[in-house]
mmCIF file of C-alpha atoms in Angstrom:
data_model
loop_
_atom_site.group_PDB
_atom_site.id
_atom_site.type_symbol
_atom_site.label_atom_id
_atom_site.label_comp_id
_atom_site.label_asym_id
_atom_site.label_seq_id
_atom_site.Cartn_x
_atom_site.Cartn_y
_atom_site.Cartn_z
ATOM 1 C CA MET A 72 28.041 168.458 56.120
ATOM 2 C CA LEU A 73 30.104 171.471 54.964
ATOM 3 C CA PRO A 74 28.906 175.032 55.536
ATOM 4 C CA ARG A 75 26.870 176.306 52.575
ATOM 5 C CA PRO A 76 29.521 178.738 51.136
ATOM 6 C CA LEU A 77 32.189 175.999 51.030
ATOM 7 C CA ALA A 78 29.763 173.452 49.666
ATOM 8 C CA ARG A 79 29.391 175.578 46.512
ATOM 9 C CA LEU A 80 33.148 175.448 45.702
ATOM 10 C CA PRO A 81 34.421 172.856 43.213
ATOM 11 C CA ARG A 82 36.041 169.902 44.945
ATOM 12 C CA ARG A 83 39.478 170.579 43.399
ATOM 13 C CA LEU A 84 39.452 174.225 44.483
ATOM 14 C CA LEU A 85 38.287 173.300 47.979
ATOM 15 C CA ALA A 86 41.066 170.714 48.309
ATOM 16 C CA SER A 87 43.710 173.190 47.157
ATOM 17 C CA ARG A 88 42.508 175.813 49.634
ATOM 18 C CA GLN A 89 42.614 173.336 52.487
ATOM 19 C CA ARG A 90 46.195 172.332 51.513
ATOM 20 C CA SER A 91 47.276 175.983 51.479
ATOM 21 C CA LEU A 92 46.107 176.642 55.063
ATOM 22 C CA PRO A 93 48.976 176.967 57.587
ATOM 23 C CA ILE A 94 47.150 174.718 60.112
ATOM 24 C CA PRO A 95 44.707 171.878 59.493
ATOM 25 C CA LEU A 96 41.020 172.624 59.868
ATOM 26 C CA PRO A 97 39.344 170.808 62.805
ATOM 27 C CA PRO A 98 36.388 168.572 62.027
ATOM 28 C CA TRP A 99 33.217 170.613 61.729
ATOM 29 C CA GLY A 100 31.632 168.843 64.696
ATOM 30 C CA THR A 101 34.374 170.059 67.078
ATOM 31 C CA VAL A 102 33.956 173.800 66.552
ATOM 32 C CA TRP A 103 31.952 174.300 69.758
ATOM 33 C CA GLY A 104 34.566 172.415 71.772
ATOM 34 C CA GLY A 105 37.144 174.875 70.472
ATOM 35 C CA CYS A 106 34.997 177.750 71.736
ATOM 36 C CA SER A 107 35.017 176.184 75.205
ATOM 37 C CA SER A 108 38.811 175.976 75.143
ATOM 38 C CA LEU A 109 39.042 179.604 74.077
ATOM 39 C CA ALA A 110 36.765 180.617 76.961
ATOM 40 C CA THR A 111 38.994 178.769 79.424
ATOM 41 C CA SER A 112 42.123 180.402 78.012
ATOM 42 C CA ALA A 113 40.488 183.833 78.163
ATOM 43 C CA ALA A 114 39.593 183.285 81.819
ATOM 44 C CA ALA A 115 43.172 182.255 82.610
ATOM 45 C CA LEU A 116 44.544 185.343 80.874
ATOM 46 C CA GLU A 117 42.106 187.603 82.738
ATOM 47 C CA HIS A 118 43.067 185.971 86.045
ATOM 48 C CA SER A 119 46.744 186.551 85.292
ATOM 49 C CA ARG A 120 46.070 190.190 84.400
ATOM 50 C CA LEU A 121 44.163 190.729 87.653
ATOM 51 C CA CYS A 122 47.019 189.183 89.661
ATOM 52 C CA GLU A 123 49.439 191.659 88.119
ATOM 53 C CA GLU A 124 47.066 194.555 88.805
ATOM 54 C CA LEU A 125 46.648 193.422 92.422
ATOM 55 C CA GLU A 126 50.404 193.309 92.923
ATOM 56 C CA SER A 127 50.653 196.834 91.505
ATOM 57 C CA VAL A 128 48.048 198.045 94.005
ATOM 58 C CA ARG A 129 49.936 196.355 96.854
ATOM 59 C CA GLN A 130 53.123 198.124 95.833
ATOM 60 C CA GLN A 131 51.320 201.469 95.843
ATOM 61 C CA LEU A 132 49.941 200.733 99.315
ATOM 62 C CA ARG A 133 53.415 199.919 100.604
ATOM 63 C CA LYS A 134 54.674 203.245 99.256
ATOM 64 C CA LEU A 135 51.794 205.075 100.937
ATOM 65 C CA GLU A 136 52.539 203.360 104.239
ATOM 66 C CA ALA A 137 56.189 204.341 103.987
ATOM 67 C CA SER A 138 55.293 207.991 103.367
ATOM 68 C CA HIS A 139 52.495 208.114 105.980
ATOM 69 C CA PRO A 140 53.751 206.402 109.154
ATOM 70 C CA GLU A 141 51.010 208.103 111.169
ATOM 71 C CA LEU A 142 48.377 206.042 109.325
ATOM 72 C CA VAL A 143 50.273 202.841 110.055
ATOM 73 C CA ALA A 144 50.475 203.781 113.735
ATOM 74 C CA ARG A 145 46.768 204.597 113.878
ATOM 75 C CA ARG A 146 45.890 201.283 112.241
ATOM 76 C CA SER A 147 47.920 199.458 114.885
ATOM 77 C CA GLN A 148 46.098 201.367 117.642
ATOM 78 C CA ILE A 149 42.681 200.497 116.224
ATOM 79 C CA GLU A 150 43.554 196.828 115.758
ATOM 80 C CA GLY A 151 44.900 196.710 119.329
ATOM 81 C CA ALA A 152 41.714 198.256 120.742
ATOM 82 C CA MET A 153 39.552 195.796 118.795
ATOM 83 C CA HIS A 154 41.622 192.866 120.054
ATOM 84 C CA GLU A 155 41.282 194.086 123.649
ATOM 85 C CA LEU A 156 37.488 194.341 123.316
ATOM 86 C CA LYS A 157 37.266 190.780 121.988
ATOM 87 C CA THR A 158 39.558 189.515 124.753
ATOM 88 C CA VAL A 159 37.426 190.994 127.536
ATOM 89 C CA ASN A 160 34.063 190.337 125.849
ATOM 90 C CA PRO A 161 34.457 187.694 123.079
ATOM 91 C CA ASP A 162 30.817 187.871 121.958
ATOM 92 C CA LEU A 163 30.667 191.688 122.281
ATOM 93 C CA ARG A 164 27.619 191.417 124.542
ATOM 94 C CA SER A 165 25.814 194.434 125.965
ATOM 95 C CA PRO A 166 26.601 195.451 129.580
ATOM 96 C CA HIS A 167 23.213 194.031 130.616
ATOM 97 C CA ASN A 168 24.159 190.503 129.521
ATOM 98 C CA VAL A 169 27.953 190.433 129.430
ATOM 99 C CA ASN A 170 28.384 188.613 132.751
ATOM 100 C CA ASP A 171 25.571 186.048 132.609
ATOM 101 C CA GLY A 172 27.559 183.474 130.621
ATOM 102 C CA PHE A 173 24.461 182.541 128.619
ATOM 103 C CA SER A 174 24.803 182.291 124.858
ATOM 104 C CA PRO A 175 21.761 183.933 123.234
ATOM 105 C CA PRO A 176 19.828 182.060 120.531
ATOM 106 C CA LYS A 177 20.206 183.436 117.014
ATOM 107 C CA LEU A 178 17.316 184.536 114.794
ATOM 108 C CA HIS A 179 16.662 181.733 112.291
ATOM 109 C CA HIS A 180 13.315 182.151 110.519
ATOM 110 C CA ILE A 181 9.899 183.771 110.486
ATOM 111 C CA ASN A 182 6.873 181.550 110.001
ATOM 112 C CA VAL A 183 3.951 183.014 108.049
ATOM 113 C CA VAL A 184 0.578 181.258 108.153
ATOM 114 C CA SER A 185 -1.956 181.284 105.325
ATOM 115 C CA ARG A 186 -4.798 179.221 103.928
ATOM 116 C CA GLU A 187 -3.128 179.504 100.504
ATOM 117 C CA VAL A 188 0.642 179.039 100.654
ATOM 118 C CA ARG A 189 1.109 179.202 96.868
ATOM 119 C CA GLU A 190 0.463 182.947 96.956
ATOM 120 C CA LEU A 191 2.973 183.325 99.782
ATOM 121 C CA LEU A 192 5.559 181.322 97.852
ATOM 122 C CA HIS A 193 5.007 183.460 94.756
ATOM 123 C CA PHE A 194 5.481 186.645 96.803
ATOM 124 C CA TYR A 195 8.639 185.673 98.677
ATOM 125 C CA ARG A 196 10.243 183.761 95.794
ATOM 126 C CA ASP A 197 9.269 185.926 92.804
ATOM 127 C CA ILE A 198 8.695 189.385 94.312
ATOM 128 C CA MET A 199 11.171 189.345 97.209
ATOM 129 C CA LYS A 200 13.601 187.222 95.142
ATOM 130 C CA MET A 201 14.340 184.736 97.921
ATOM 131 C CA ASP A 202 15.547 181.270 96.924
ATOM 132 C CA GLU A 203 13.135 178.390 97.395
ATOM 133 C CA MET A 204 14.556 175.640 99.587
ATOM 134 C CA PRO A 205 13.888 171.961 98.772
ATOM 135 C CA ILE A 206 11.341 170.328 101.046
ATOM 136 C CA GLU A 207 13.820 167.443 101.452
ATOM 137 C CA MET A 208 15.956 169.724 103.621
ATOM 138 C CA PHE A 209 13.247 169.579 106.297
ATOM 139 C CA PRO A 210 12.390 165.889 106.821
ATOM 140 C CA ARG A 211 9.412 165.015 108.997
ATOM 141 C CA ASN A 212 9.002 161.879 111.052
ATOM 142 C CA ALA A 213 6.508 159.143 111.884
ATOM 143 C CA GLN A 214 4.943 161.213 114.669
ATOM 144 C CA THR A 215 4.046 163.929 112.193
ATOM 145 C CA ALA A 216 2.579 161.412 109.770
ATOM 146 C CA ALA A 217 0.466 159.987 112.593
ATOM 147 C CA GLY A 218 -1.008 163.396 113.403
ATOM 148 C CA ALA A 219 0.933 164.309 116.536
ATOM 149 C CA GLY A 220 2.341 167.358 114.755
ATOM 150 C CA SER A 221 1.166 168.586 111.372
ATOM 151 C CA ASP A 222 1.654 167.418 107.798
ATOM 152 C CA VAL A 223 0.064 170.403 106.028
ATOM 153 C CA PRO A 224 1.786 171.824 102.914
ATOM 154 C CA ILE A 225 4.662 174.167 103.735
ATOM 155 C CA ASN A 226 7.279 175.971 101.647
ATOM 156 C CA PHE A 227 10.665 177.378 102.616
ATOM 157 C CA THR A 228 12.627 180.326 101.217
ATOM 158 C CA THR A 229 15.895 181.992 102.185
ATOM 159 C CA ASP A 230 17.920 185.106 101.441
ATOM 160 C CA GLY A 231 21.107 183.222 102.228
ATOM 161 C CA HIS A 232 21.064 184.193 105.898
ATOM 162 C CA MET A 233 17.609 183.798 107.402
ATOM 163 C CA GLN A 234 14.581 181.843 106.246
ATOM 164 C CA MET A 235 10.845 182.282 105.702
ATOM 165 C CA HIS A 236 8.668 179.258 106.502
ATOM 166 C CA LEU A 237 5.350 179.523 104.667
ATOM 167 C CA ALA A 238 2.863 177.199 106.352
ATOM 168 C CA THR A 239 -0.712 176.222 105.627
ATOM 169 C CA GLN A 240 -2.929 177.091 108.582
ATOM 170 C CA ASP A 241 -3.727 174.102 110.816
ATOM 171 C CA LEU A 242 -6.131 174.864 113.669
ATOM 172 C CA GLY A 243 -5.994 171.363 115.149
ATOM 173 C CA VAL A 244 -2.301 171.073 116.033
ATOM 174 C CA ALA A 245 -2.634 171.857 119.749
ATOM 175 C CA PHE A 246 -5.651 169.551 120.181
ATOM 176 C CA ARG A 247 -3.925 166.599 118.495
ATOM 177 C CA SER A 248 -0.647 167.140 120.319
ATOM 178 C CA GLY A 249 -1.990 167.931 123.780
ATOM 179 C CA HIS A 250 -0.226 171.304 123.955
ATOM 180 C CA VAL A 251 -1.442 174.805 124.738
ATOM 181 C CA ILE A 252 0.381 176.662 121.952
ATOM 182 C CA ASN A 253 -0.361 176.169 118.254
ATOM 183 C CA PRO A 254 2.543 177.610 116.223
ATOM 184 C CA ILE A 255 0.680 177.513 112.891
ATOM 185 C CA GLY A 256 -2.868 178.265 114.010
ATOM 186 C CA VAL A 257 -3.201 182.051 113.870
ATOM 187 C CA GLY A 258 -1.705 184.290 111.207
ATOM 188 C CA PRO A 259 -0.378 186.098 109.497
ATOM 189 C CA ILE A 260 2.711 185.629 111.688
ATOM 190 C CA GLY A 261 2.670 182.080 112.992
ATOM 191 C CA HIS A 262 5.833 182.450 115.030
ATOM 192 C CA ILE A 263 9.344 183.896 115.107
ATOM 193 C CA ALA A 264 12.081 181.278 115.460
ATOM 194 C CA PHE A 265 15.532 181.297 117.035
ATOM 195 C CA ARG A 266 18.220 178.602 117.043
ATOM 196 C CA THR A 267 20.220 177.523 120.094
ATOM 197 C CA SER A 268 23.044 175.048 120.546
ATOM 198 C CA ASP A 269 21.648 173.748 123.867
ATOM 199 C CA ILE A 270 17.874 173.409 124.091
ATOM 200 C CA GLU A 271 17.949 171.868 127.578
ATOM 201 C CA SER A 272 19.899 174.792 129.025
ATOM 202 C CA PHE A 273 17.507 177.201 127.362
ATOM 203 C CA LYS A 274 14.502 175.392 128.853
ATOM 204 C CA LYS A 275 16.069 175.745 132.308
ATOM 205 C CA HIS A 276 16.631 179.424 131.546
ATOM 206 C CA LEU A 277 12.907 179.832 130.763
ATOM 207 C CA ASP A 278 11.993 177.938 133.929
ATOM 208 C CA CYS A 279 14.109 180.328 136.003
ATOM 209 C CA HIS A 280 12.209 183.261 134.535
ATOM 210 C CA GLY A 281 8.779 181.651 134.911
ATOM 211 C CA VAL A 282 8.113 181.423 131.161
ATOM 212 C CA ALA A 283 5.786 178.529 130.299
ATOM 213 C CA TYR A 284 6.430 176.714 127.022
ATOM 214 C CA SER A 285 5.097 173.894 124.872
ATOM 215 C CA ASP A 286 7.787 171.311 124.180
ATOM 216 C CA TYR A 287 6.963 169.736 120.821
ATOM 217 C CA GLY A 288 10.253 167.850 120.585
ATOM 218 C CA THR A 289 10.646 166.517 117.042
ATOM 219 C CA ARG A 290 6.934 166.365 116.202
ATOM 220 C CA PHE A 291 7.239 168.958 113.429
ATOM 221 C CA ALA A 292 10.750 168.230 112.179
ATOM 222 C CA ARG A 293 12.809 165.066 112.496
ATOM 223 C CA ASP A 294 16.099 166.899 113.058
ATOM 224 C CA TRP A 295 14.902 169.812 115.223
ATOM 225 C CA HIS A 296 13.899 169.834 118.889
ATOM 226 C CA GLN A 297 11.399 172.715 119.074
ATOM 227 C CA ILE A 298 9.765 174.562 121.944
ATOM 228 C CA PHE A 299 7.223 177.385 121.680
ATOM 229 C CA PHE A 300 6.201 180.144 124.094
ATOM 230 C CA HIS A 301 4.662 183.632 124.110
ATOM 231 C CA ASP A 302 6.297 187.024 124.422
ATOM 232 C CA PRO A 303 4.449 189.655 126.555
ATOM 233 C CA GLU A 304 2.333 190.691 123.548
ATOM 234 C CA GLY A 305 1.258 187.157 122.710
ATOM 235 C CA THR A 306 3.603 186.625 119.751
ATOM 236 C CA ILE A 307 4.596 182.973 119.519
ATOM 237 C CA VAL A 308 8.354 182.457 119.771
ATOM 238 C CA GLU A 309 10.132 179.260 118.783
ATOM 239 C CA VAL A 310 13.546 178.139 119.983
ATOM 240 C CA HIS A 311 15.009 174.976 118.499
ATOM 241 C CA GLU A 312 18.194 172.952 118.488
ATOM 242 C CA VAL A 313 19.432 170.863 115.571
ATOM 243 C CA ILE A 314 19.801 167.262 116.725
ATOM 244 C CA SER A 315 21.241 164.168 115.099
ATOM 245 C CA SER A 316 18.665 162.161 113.178
#
């Protein structure tokens, strides 16, 4: 169907106008495809313009370096000092831990416990603007389904770096599993979790320091080996290692 203004023109006049155009008109149904092509061309032109601008900036920087050799020398000194620090202490550990050869676990997530996780999800997703993570990213296993762990509703959010695990309170986990520590029994903070690359070495590390722990293995998550223990104030701490499923 022709646009309304053209539809009103006599057929002969419309035909003559179309013949007088320097390029043929595309079919009316392909107009939106043309817009897409224009958008792509505009992006390519903008990219080309930015490349030229970047090269101009680089040229200006080279001129500044030529006229300020003291800045170039200072940059070399700083880069050399940074390289030396990394050579002596690759992980930039504190003096207290630099010689122990033990790789510290990295903060991974905070678990918050509630009787109503939908309100928690609304807060962290809609108020704190964290992204909700698909439940499929955290598969459970047959042990969990059988009650050795917990199959209560749980949601996951992330800011792109660390995660929030929003768990429904389950007071029976420790009783069903035969462990002392229940990581989702008392809120609002269920536990604070760290990730290690060697859970067995970390367990030996805890043993050396006399720290008792509950080893849940993969009862909560199919692909994580998790242990839980208390800090001096009673906060539950998790350390886990990602394992092959």
